PDB file of C-alpha atoms and ligand atoms in Angstrom:
ATOM      1  CA  MET A   1      20.436  22.591 -30.174  1.00  0.00           C
ATOM      2  CA  THR A   2      19.566  20.801 -26.968  1.00  0.00           C
ATOM      3  CA  ARG A   3      20.313  22.379 -23.618  1.00  0.00           C
ATOM      4  CA  ILE A   4      21.233  20.295 -20.581  1.00  0.00           C
ATOM      5  CA  LEU A   5      21.132  21.493 -16.986  1.00  0.00           C
ATOM      6  CA  ALA A   6      22.922  19.201 -14.531  1.00  0.00           C
ATOM      7  CA  MET A   7      23.267  19.719 -10.804  1.00  0.00           C
ATOM      8  CA  GLY A   8      25.706  17.998  -8.473  1.00  0.00           C
ATOM      9  CA  ASP A   9      25.037  15.910  -5.396  1.00  0.00           C
ATOM     10  CA  ILE A  10      21.803  17.189  -3.817  1.00  0.00           C
ATOM     11  CA  MET A  11      22.749  17.002  -0.141  1.00  0.00           C
ATOM     12  CA  GLY A  12      19.934  16.340   2.328  1.00  0.00           C
ATOM     13  CA  LYS A  13      17.020  18.635   3.010  1.00  0.00           C
ATOM     14  CA  ALA A  14      19.072  21.805   2.551  1.00  0.00           C
ATOM     15  CA  GLY A  15      20.026  20.637  -0.935  1.00  0.00           C
ATOM     16  CA  ARG A  16      16.440  19.744  -1.824  1.00  0.00           C
ATOM     17  CA  LEU A  17      15.106  23.071  -0.553  1.00  0.00           C
ATOM     18  CA  CYS A  18      17.791  24.890  -2.525  1.00  0.00           C
ATOM     19  CA  LEU A  19      16.778  22.991  -5.662  1.00  0.00           C
ATOM     20  CA  ASP A  20      13.076  23.764  -5.039  1.00  0.00           C
ATOM     21  CA  ALA A  21      13.849  27.456  -4.590  1.00  0.00           C
ATOM     22  CA  MET A  22      16.297  27.910  -7.466  1.00  0.00           C
ATOM     23  CA  LEU A  23      15.189  25.550 -10.235  1.00  0.00           C
ATOM     24  CA  PRO A  24      12.121  27.505 -11.427  1.00  0.00           C
ATOM     25  CA  ARG A  25      14.192  30.602 -12.136  1.00  0.00           C
ATOM     26  CA  LEU A  26      16.929  28.505 -13.782  1.00  0.00           C
ATOM     27  CA  ARG A  27      14.295  27.044 -16.099  1.00  0.00           C
ATOM     28  CA  LEU A  28      13.144  30.544 -17.001  1.00  0.00           C
ATOM     29  CA  GLU A  29      16.657  31.827 -17.532  1.00  0.00           C
ATOM     30  CA  HIS A  30      18.181  28.879 -19.410  1.00  0.00           C
ATOM     31  CA  ALA A  31      15.172  26.953 -20.805  1.00  0.00           C
ATOM     32  CA  PRO A  32      16.847  23.544 -20.483  1.00  0.00           C
ATOM     33  CA  ASP A  33      15.529  20.560 -22.500  1.00  0.00           C
ATOM     34  CA  ILE A  34      17.048  18.006 -20.111  1.00  0.00           C
ATOM     35  CA  VAL A  35      17.499  18.425 -16.354  1.00  0.00           C
ATOM     36  CA  LEU A  36      19.610  16.031 -14.265  1.00  0.00           C
ATOM     37  CA  VAL A  37      20.631  15.709 -10.641  1.00  0.00           C
ATOM     38  CA  ASN A  38      22.930  13.441  -8.682  1.00  0.00           C
ATOM     39  CA  GLY A  39      20.760  11.986  -5.916  1.00  0.00           C
ATOM     40  CA  GLU A  40      23.130   9.837  -3.854  1.00  0.00           C
ATOM     41  CA  ASN A  41      22.907  12.125  -0.799  1.00  0.00           C
ATOM     42  CA  ALA A  42      19.377  13.389  -1.251  1.00  0.00           C
ATOM     43  CA  ALA A  43      17.689  11.473   1.585  1.00  0.00           C
ATOM     44  CA  GLY A  44      19.117  12.666   4.899  1.00  0.00           C
ATOM     45  CA  GLY A  45      22.581  12.998   3.340  1.00  0.00           C
ATOM     46  CA  PHE A  46      22.917   9.285   2.675  1.00  0.00           C
ATOM     47  CA  GLY A  47      21.142   7.512  -0.161  1.00  0.00           C
ATOM     48  CA  LEU A  48      17.768   7.986  -1.820  1.00  0.00           C
ATOM     49  CA  THR A  49      14.209   6.943  -1.013  1.00  0.00           C
ATOM     50  CA  GLU A  50      11.232   6.396  -3.318  1.00  0.00           C
ATOM     51  CA  LYS A  51       9.608   9.507  -1.870  1.00  0.00           C
ATOM     52  CA  VAL A  52      12.599  11.750  -2.499  1.00  0.00           C
ATOM     53  CA  TYR A  53      13.094  10.280  -5.986  1.00  0.00           C
ATOM     54  CA  LYS A  54       9.447  10.962  -6.822  1.00  0.00           C
ATOM     55  CA  GLY A  55       9.855  14.483  -5.486  1.00  0.00           C
ATOM     56  CA  PHE A  56      12.635  15.030  -8.009  1.00  0.00           C
ATOM     57  CA  ILE A  57      10.782  13.480 -10.952  1.00  0.00           C
ATOM     58  CA  GLU A  58       7.231  14.643 -10.287  1.00  0.00           C
ATOM     59  CA  GLY A  59       7.832  17.719  -8.143  1.00  0.00           C
ATOM     60  CA  ASN A  60      10.928  19.226  -9.769  1.00  0.00           C
ATOM     61  CA  GLY A  61      10.423  17.733 -13.245  1.00  0.00           C
ATOM     62  CA  ILE A  62      13.897  16.163 -13.246  1.00  0.00           C
ATOM     63  CA  ASP A  63      14.527  13.889 -16.246  1.00  0.00           C
ATOM     64  CA  ALA A  64      17.100  11.548 -14.697  1.00  0.00           C
ATOM     65  CA  VAL A  65      18.796  10.917 -11.361  1.00  0.00           C
ATOM     66  CA  THR A  66      22.340   9.553 -11.209  1.00  0.00           C
ATOM     67  CA  MET A  67      23.884   8.070  -8.089  1.00  0.00           C
ATOM     68  CA  GLY A  68      27.209   7.160  -6.452  1.00  0.00           C
ATOM     69  CA  ASN A  69      28.820   5.271  -3.598  1.00  0.00           C
ATOM     70  CA  HIS A  70      25.894   6.104  -1.275  1.00  0.00           C
ATOM     71  CA  TRP A  71      23.274   4.677  -3.642  1.00  0.00           C
ATOM     72  CA  HIS A  72      22.427   1.756  -1.350  1.00  0.00           C
ATOM     73  CA  ASP A  73      22.439   3.567   2.024  1.00  0.00           C
ATOM     74  CA  LYS A  74      18.636   3.498   2.190  1.00  0.00           C
ATOM     75  CA  ARG A  75      17.804  -0.169   1.738  1.00  0.00           C
ATOM     76  CA  GLU A  76      14.376   0.456   0.174  1.00  0.00           C
ATOM     77  CA  ILE A  77      16.090   1.589  -3.023  1.00  0.00           C
ATOM     78  CA  TYR A  78      17.095  -2.023  -3.790  1.00  0.00           C
ATOM     79  CA  ASP A  79      13.416  -2.950  -4.141  1.00  0.00           C
ATOM     80  CA  TYR A  80      12.401   0.269  -5.787  1.00  0.00           C
ATOM     81  CA  PHE A  81      15.150   0.470  -8.416  1.00  0.00           C
ATOM     82  CA  PRO A  82      13.481  -1.885 -10.959  1.00  0.00           C
ATOM     83  CA  ARG A  83      10.472   0.482 -11.067  1.00  0.00           C
ATOM     84  CA  ALA A  84      12.489   3.708 -11.129  1.00  0.00           C
ATOM     85  CA  ASP A  85      12.798   4.226 -14.856  1.00  0.00           C
ATOM     86  CA  ARG A  86      14.748   7.483 -14.560  1.00  0.00           C
ATOM     87  CA  LEU A  87      17.300   6.287 -12.020  1.00  0.00           C
ATOM     88  CA  VAL A  88      20.802   5.082 -12.898  1.00  0.00           C
ATOM     89  CA  LEU A  89      23.297   3.398 -10.586  1.00  0.00           C
ATOM     90  CA  PRO A  90      27.093   3.437 -10.774  1.00  0.00           C
ATOM     91  CA  ALA A  91      27.511   0.669 -13.379  1.00  0.00           C
ATOM     92  CA  ASN A  92      30.808  -0.742 -12.166  1.00  0.00           C
ATOM     93  CA  MET A  93      30.267  -0.534  -8.408  1.00  0.00           C
ATOM     94  CA  GLY A  94      30.916  -3.832  -6.628  1.00  0.00           C
ATOM     95  CA  ASN A  95      27.339  -4.090  -5.327  1.00  0.00           C
ATOM     96  CA  VAL A  96      25.680  -3.153  -8.637  1.00  0.00           C
ATOM     97  CA  GLU A  97      24.901  -6.454 -10.328  1.00  0.00           C
ATOM     98  CA  ARG A  98      25.025  -5.554 -13.995  1.00  0.00           C
ATOM     99  CA  GLU A  99      26.561  -2.785 -16.081  1.00  0.00           C
ATOM    100  CA  ASP A 100      23.226  -2.006 -17.736  1.00  0.00           C
ATOM    101  CA  MET A 101      21.929  -0.702 -14.388  1.00  0.00           C
ATOM    102  CA  GLY A 102      24.180   2.267 -15.084  1.00  0.00           C
ATOM    103  CA  LEU A 103      22.558   3.166 -18.399  1.00  0.00           C
ATOM    104  CA  LYS A 104      19.110   4.473 -19.252  1.00  0.00           C
ATOM    105  CA  ILE A 105      17.757   5.716 -22.552  1.00  0.00           C
ATOM    106  CA  ILE A 106      15.218   8.310 -21.547  1.00  0.00           C
ATOM    107  CA  THR A 107      12.730  10.554 -23.258  1.00  0.00           C
ATOM    108  CA  ALA A 108      12.925  13.876 -21.460  1.00  0.00           C
ATOM    109  CA  LYS A 109       9.767  15.759 -20.559  1.00  0.00           C
ATOM    110  CA  SER A 110      10.664  18.097 -23.447  1.00  0.00           C
ATOM    111  CA  GLY A 111      10.460  15.088 -25.834  1.00  0.00           C
ATOM    112  CA  VAL A 112      14.239  14.861 -26.404  1.00  0.00           C
ATOM    113  CA  ARG A 113      15.700  11.348 -26.288  1.00  0.00           C
ATOM    114  CA  PHE A 114      19.013  10.892 -24.535  1.00  0.00           C
ATOM    115  CA  ALA A 115      21.279   8.329 -22.915  1.00  0.00           C
ATOM    116  CA  VAL A 116      22.549   8.817 -19.378  1.00  0.00           C
ATOM    117  CA  MET A 117      25.295   6.748 -17.767  1.00  0.00           C
ATOM    118  CA  ASN A 118      26.799   6.585 -14.295  1.00  0.00           C
ATOM    119  CA  VAL A 119      30.147   5.067 -13.288  1.00  0.00           C
ATOM    120  CA  ILE A 120      32.175   5.131 -10.104  1.00  0.00           C
ATOM    121  CA  GLY A 121      35.896   5.718  -9.596  1.00  0.00           C
ATOM    122  CA  ARG A 122      38.410   3.327  -8.101  1.00  0.00           C
ATOM    123  CA  ALA A 123      41.044   5.680  -6.659  1.00  0.00           C
ATOM    124  CA  PHE A 124      40.402   6.534  -2.965  1.00  0.00           C
ATOM    125  CA  MET A 125      36.981   4.863  -3.200  1.00  0.00           C
ATOM    126  CA  VAL A 126      35.523   1.709  -1.631  1.00  0.00           C
ATOM    127  CA  GLU A 127      37.199  -1.552  -2.664  1.00  0.00           C
ATOM    128  CA  GLY A 128      35.683  -3.825  -5.271  1.00  0.00           C
ATOM    129  CA  ASN A 129      34.634  -1.406  -7.995  1.00  0.00           C
ATOM    130  CA  ARG A 130      35.085  -3.024 -11.417  1.00  0.00           C
ATOM    131  CA  ASP A 131      36.958  -1.748 -14.482  1.00  0.00           C
ATOM    132  CA  ILE A 132      35.482   1.607 -15.460  1.00  0.00           C
ATOM    133  CA  PHE A 133      36.636   1.627 -19.085  1.00  0.00           C
ATOM    134  CA  LYS A 134      35.089  -1.782 -19.748  1.00  0.00           C
ATOM    135  CA  ALA A 135      31.831  -0.700 -18.110  1.00  0.00           C
ATOM    136  CA  LEU A 136      31.697   2.425 -20.266  1.00  0.00           C
ATOM    137  CA  ASP A 137      32.480   0.440 -23.445  1.00  0.00           C
ATOM    138  CA  LYS A 138      29.720  -2.033 -22.658  1.00  0.00           C
ATOM    139  CA  MET A 139      27.147   0.666 -22.036  1.00  0.00           C
ATOM    140  CA  ILE A 140      28.090   2.746 -25.068  1.00  0.00           C
ATOM    141  CA  GLN A 141      27.703  -0.342 -27.275  1.00  0.00           C
ATOM    142  CA  GLN A 142      24.126  -0.674 -26.057  1.00  0.00           C
ATOM    143  CA  ILE A 143      23.098   2.852 -27.065  1.00  0.00           C
ATOM    144  CA  PRO A 144      21.284   2.999 -30.429  1.00  0.00           C
ATOM    145  CA  SER A 145      23.322   5.035 -32.909  1.00  0.00           C
ATOM    146  CA  ALA A 146      20.347   7.371 -33.426  1.00  0.00           C
ATOM    147  CA  VAL A 147      20.673   8.532 -29.812  1.00  0.00           C
ATOM    148  CA  ARG A 148      23.347  11.224 -30.180  1.00  0.00           C
ATOM    149  CA  LEU A 149      22.789  12.941 -26.820  1.00  0.00           C
ATOM    150  CA  ARG A 150      24.905  11.037 -24.355  1.00  0.00           C
ATOM    151  CA  ILE A 151      25.669  12.134 -20.823  1.00  0.00           C
ATOM    152  CA  VAL A 152      28.038  10.521 -18.298  1.00  0.00           C
ATOM    153  CA  ASP A 153      28.248  11.194 -14.548  1.00  0.00           C
ATOM    154  CA  ILE A 154      31.644  10.018 -13.266  1.00  0.00           C
ATOM    155  CA  HIS A 155      31.312   9.680  -9.529  1.00  0.00           C
ATOM    156  CA  ALA A 156      34.871   9.725  -8.260  1.00  0.00           C
ATOM    157  CA  GLU A 157      37.259  11.276  -5.775  1.00  0.00           C
ATOM    158  CA  ALA A 158      40.429  11.760  -7.808  1.00  0.00           C
ATOM    159  CA  THR A 159      40.472  14.652 -10.251  1.00  0.00           C
ATOM    160  CA  SER A 160      43.081  12.806 -12.364  1.00  0.00           C
ATOM    161  CA  GLU A 161      40.849   9.758 -12.689  1.00  0.00           C
ATOM    162  CA  LYS A 162      37.889  11.893 -13.776  1.00  0.00           C
ATOM    163  CA  GLN A 163      40.023  13.660 -16.387  1.00  0.00           C
ATOM    164  CA  CYS A 164      41.459  10.380 -17.748  1.00  0.00           C
ATOM    165  CA  LEU A 165      37.954   9.040 -18.168  1.00  0.00           C
ATOM    166  CA  ALA A 166      36.729  12.241 -19.773  1.00  0.00           C
ATOM    167  CA  TRP A 167      39.496  12.069 -22.395  1.00  0.00           C
ATOM    168  CA  TYR A 168      38.659   8.411 -22.963  1.00  0.00           C
ATOM    169  CA  LEU A 169      35.057   9.456 -23.623  1.00  0.00           C
ATOM    170  CA  CYS A 170      35.989  12.422 -25.813  1.00  0.00           C
ATOM    171  CA  GLY A 171      34.067  12.218 -29.080  1.00  0.00           C
ATOM    172  CA  LYS A 172      32.059   9.206 -27.858  1.00  0.00           C
ATOM    173  CA  VAL A 173      29.622  11.155 -25.676  1.00  0.00           C
ATOM    174  CA  SER A 174      28.249  14.697 -25.523  1.00  0.00           C
ATOM    175  CA  LEU A 175      28.861  15.647 -21.901  1.00  0.00           C
ATOM    176  CA  VAL A 176      30.931  14.265 -19.021  1.00  0.00           C
ATOM    177  CA  TYR A 177      30.843  15.633 -15.515  1.00  0.00           C
ATOM    178  CA  GLY A 178      32.267  14.555 -12.217  1.00  0.00           C
ATOM    179  CA  THR A 179      30.410  14.300  -8.939  1.00  0.00           C
ATOM    180  CA  HIS A 180      31.199  13.069  -5.403  1.00  0.00           C
ATOM    181  CA  SER A 181      33.767  15.575  -4.124  1.00  0.00           C
ATOM    182  CA  HIS A 182      30.976  18.059  -3.172  1.00  0.00           C
ATOM    183  CA  VAL A 183      33.268  20.873  -4.294  1.00  0.00           C
ATOM    184  CA  PRO A 184      32.818  22.554  -7.702  1.00  0.00           C
ATOM    185  CA  THR A 185      35.826  22.829  -9.990  1.00  0.00           C
ATOM    186  CA  ALA A 186      36.332  25.802 -12.320  1.00  0.00           C
ATOM    187  CA  ASP A 187      37.645  23.878 -15.351  1.00  0.00           C
ATOM    188  CA  GLU A 188      34.526  23.593 -17.506  1.00  0.00           C
ATOM    189  CA  ARG A 189      35.508  23.285 -21.182  1.00  0.00           C
ATOM    190  CA  ILE A 190      34.883  21.406 -24.400  1.00  0.00           C
ATOM    191  CA  LEU A 191      37.398  18.622 -25.020  1.00  0.00           C
ATOM    192  CA  ASP A 192      38.660  18.612 -28.608  1.00  0.00           C
ATOM    193  CA  GLY A 193      35.616  20.630 -29.698  1.00  0.00           C
ATOM    194  CA  LYS A 194      33.409  17.611 -29.023  1.00  0.00           C
ATOM    195  CA  THR A 195      32.699  16.660 -25.427  1.00  0.00           C
ATOM    196  CA  GLY A 196      31.684  19.085 -22.699  1.00  0.00           C
ATOM    197  CA  PHE A 197      33.433  18.449 -19.393  1.00  0.00           C
ATOM    198  CA  VAL A 198      33.870  19.639 -15.835  1.00  0.00           C
ATOM    199  CA  THR A 199      35.874  17.710 -13.235  1.00  0.00           C
ATOM    200  CA  ASP A 200      33.236  18.198 -10.539  1.00  0.00           C
ATOM    201  CA  LEU A 201      29.835  19.893 -10.585  1.00  0.00           C
ATOM    202  CA  GLY A 202      29.990  20.525  -6.850  1.00  0.00           C
ATOM    203  CA  MET A 203      27.343  19.869  -4.234  1.00  0.00           C
ATOM    204  CA  THR A 204      23.916  21.453  -4.126  1.00  0.00           C
ATOM    205  CA  GLY A 205      23.538  21.864  -0.394  1.00  0.00           C
ATOM    206  CA  ALA A 206      24.787  23.684   2.684  1.00  0.00           C
ATOM    207  CA  TYR A 207      28.315  25.068   2.383  1.00  0.00           C
ATOM    208  CA  ASP A 208      28.498  26.163   6.038  1.00  0.00           C
ATOM    209  CA  SER A 209      29.770  22.629   6.539  1.00  0.00           C
ATOM    210  CA  VAL A 210      32.457  20.112   5.645  1.00  0.00           C
ATOM    211  CA  ILE A 211      31.259  18.755   2.283  1.00  0.00           C
ATOM    212  CA  GLY A 212      27.655  19.099   3.432  1.00  0.00           C
ATOM    213  CA  ILE A 213      28.046  17.571   6.918  1.00  0.00           C
ATOM    214  CA  ARG A 214      27.764  19.656  10.100  1.00  0.00           C
ATOM    215  CA  LYS A 215      31.283  20.962  10.508  1.00  0.00           C
ATOM    216  CA  GLU A 216      31.510  20.439  14.286  1.00  0.00           C
ATOM    217  CA  ALA A 217      31.068  16.656  13.993  1.00  0.00           C
ATOM    218  CA  ALA A 218      33.400  16.419  11.000  1.00  0.00           C
ATOM    219  CA  MET A 219      36.110  18.435  12.773  1.00  0.00           C
ATOM    220  CA  LEU A 220      35.731  16.461  16.005  1.00  0.00           C
ATOM    221  CA  ARG A 221      36.194  13.198  14.142  1.00  0.00           C
ATOM    222  CA  MET A 222      39.269  14.481  12.341  1.00  0.00           C
ATOM    223  CA  MET A 223      40.830  16.002  15.450  1.00  0.00           C
ATOM    224  CA  THR A 224      40.096  13.312  18.043  1.00  0.00           C
ATOM    225  CA  GLY A 225      38.726  10.272  16.216  1.00  0.00           C
ATOM    226  CA  GLU A 226      35.477  10.588  18.204  1.00  0.00           C
ATOM    227  CA  LYS A 227      32.563   9.478  16.074  1.00  0.00           C
ATOM    228  CA  LYS A 228      29.629  11.810  16.604  1.00  0.00           C
ATOM    229  CA  LYS A 229      26.773  11.150  14.195  1.00  0.00           C
ATOM    230  CA  PHE A 230      27.253  12.840  10.817  1.00  0.00           C
ATOM    231  CA  GLU A 231      24.223  14.959   9.963  1.00  0.00           C
ATOM    232  CA  PRO A 232      23.642  17.185   6.955  1.00  0.00           C
ATOM    233  CA  ALA A 233      24.263  20.876   7.589  1.00  0.00           C
ATOM    234  CA  THR A 234      21.719  23.574   6.784  1.00  0.00           C
ATOM    235  CA  GLY A 235      23.546  26.920   6.543  1.00  0.00           C
ATOM    236  CA  ASP A 236      24.593  28.801   3.407  1.00  0.00           C
ATOM    237  CA  PRO A 237      22.976  26.678   0.685  1.00  0.00           C
ATOM    238  CA  TRP A 238      24.363  26.889  -2.846  1.00  0.00           C
ATOM    239  CA  LEU A 239      23.173  25.327  -6.052  1.00  0.00           C
ATOM    240  CA  CYS A 240      26.084  24.061  -8.135  1.00  0.00           C
ATOM    241  CA  GLY A 241      25.903  22.680 -11.655  1.00  0.00           C
ATOM    242  CA  LEU A 242      26.441  23.205 -15.325  1.00  0.00           C
ATOM    243  CA  VAL A 243      24.504  24.267 -18.413  1.00  0.00           C
ATOM    244  CA  ALA A 244      25.650  22.645 -21.666  1.00  0.00           C
ATOM    245  CA  ASP A 245      24.444  23.031 -25.251  1.00  0.00           C
ATOM    246  CA  ILE A 246      24.579  20.002 -27.536  1.00  0.00           C
ATOM    247  CA  ASP A 247      24.182  19.850 -31.310  1.00  0.00           C
ATOM    248  CA  GLU A 248      21.803  16.919 -31.678  1.00  0.00           C
ATOM    249  CA  ALA A 249      22.966  16.127 -35.239  1.00  0.00           C
ATOM    250  CA  THR A 250      26.554  15.436 -34.182  1.00  0.00           C
ATOM    251  CA  GLY A 251      26.111  14.894 -30.453  1.00  0.00           C
ATOM    252  CA  HIS A 252      28.900  17.412 -29.877  1.00  0.00           C
ATOM    253  CA  CYS A 253      28.893  20.004 -27.150  1.00  0.00           C
ATOM    254  CA  THR A 254      28.953  23.612 -28.363  1.00  0.00           C
ATOM    255  CA  ALA A 255      28.864  25.551 -25.065  1.00  0.00           C
ATOM    256  CA  VAL A 256      29.351  24.963 -21.352  1.00  0.00           C
ATOM    257  CA  LYS A 257      28.626  27.328 -18.494  1.00  0.00           C
ATOM    258  CA  ARG A 258      29.268  26.671 -14.824  1.00  0.00           C
ATOM    259  CA  LEU A 259      26.605  27.593 -12.253  1.00  0.00           C
ATOM    260  CA  ARG A 260      27.302  28.467  -8.650  1.00  0.00           C
ATOM    261  CA  LEU A 261      24.348  30.204  -7.079  1.00  0.00           C
ATOM    262  CA  GLU A 262      24.153  31.140  -3.426  1.00  0.00           C
ATOM    263  CA  MET A 263      20.537  30.790  -2.374  1.00  0.00           C
ATOM    264  CA  ASP A 264      20.511  33.285   0.479  1.00  0.00           C
ATOM    265  CA  ARG A 265      22.129  35.950  -1.669  1.00  0.00           C
ATOM    266  CA  ALA A 266      19.789  35.234  -4.594  1.00  0.00           C
ATOM    267  CA  ASN A 267      16.781  35.540  -2.323  1.00  0.00           C
ATOM    268  CA  ALA A 268      18.027  38.586  -0.416  1.00  0.00           C
TER     269      ALA A 268
HETATM  270 FE1  LIG B 301      27.928  12.852  -2.785  1.00  0.00          FE
HETATM  271 FE1  LIG B 302      29.765  10.021  -3.353  1.00  0.00          FE
END
C-alpha cells in the first residue's frame, strides 16, 4: 500500500507558513509515501518562483508540485521550468507548449515511482485552453505500464467539469483531485472501487479572506468595481488536502480521507 498526501493551492506566505507548521505532524500521523502540493499561488498569491519551489522540494520534502492558471504569473518560471524536475504545468493550457509538460514520472523521496499529471478546465476559465480529454489520453499513453500509481490534478472552476473528467479517468488512474476553487468540497470517495476522487482539495492559506485574498479589496471590487491591489490575506490559516491509500499492484485506491486543519486551533 502506498499512501499519498495532497494539499490544495498553497496561497502566499500564509499558506507556506501553514504548510511549514502542519506538515511535520501530518507526516508523523499519516506516514505518507508521496506528498504533493498545488503551487500556482505560492509566491505572493500569484505564480511560483524558483526559491519558493525549492522551499517546497528541499525544505518541505514535497515530491511534486502541480500548477494552474496562475503558473506563469512570475515570469522567471518560464526559464526555470526545464530544470524543475518535480514541477508539472497544466498540460492543455493555451500558453503551455506541449502536453508532456503536464506529466512527470517521479521517484518519490520514499523510493516509490509515480506519475503525476496536471490539466486545466475550460468552463469559466481563461480562453484558449485545449481539449482536456485529448491531453489526458496523450499523457496516459506515455506512462509506462509498470507505473501503476497515477495522480491527476484537475485545475478547474466548474464542479461538473471536474466530476466529468474524474469519471473519464475512473480505472485509468489511482487518484483524481480538483484544485483552483480554493474551497474544499466534502465529496471524497472512491469511484467504482478504483479511483479516489474529491472535487476540490481546498486552499491551504488564510480563510479570513475571499478565496485567500484580503476580503476588503475583494469586496470593494465586487461592490464598486474599484480595483485596489489584490494581496494575500493572513488571518485564520487552514491546511486543506486529502490522504489516499493506493494498492500498488492494481493502482486502485482503497481509502480516502479529507483533511481540513485549522492552524491556530491546532497550535492553541
Ligand atoms: Fe489557486
Ligand atoms: Fe487557479
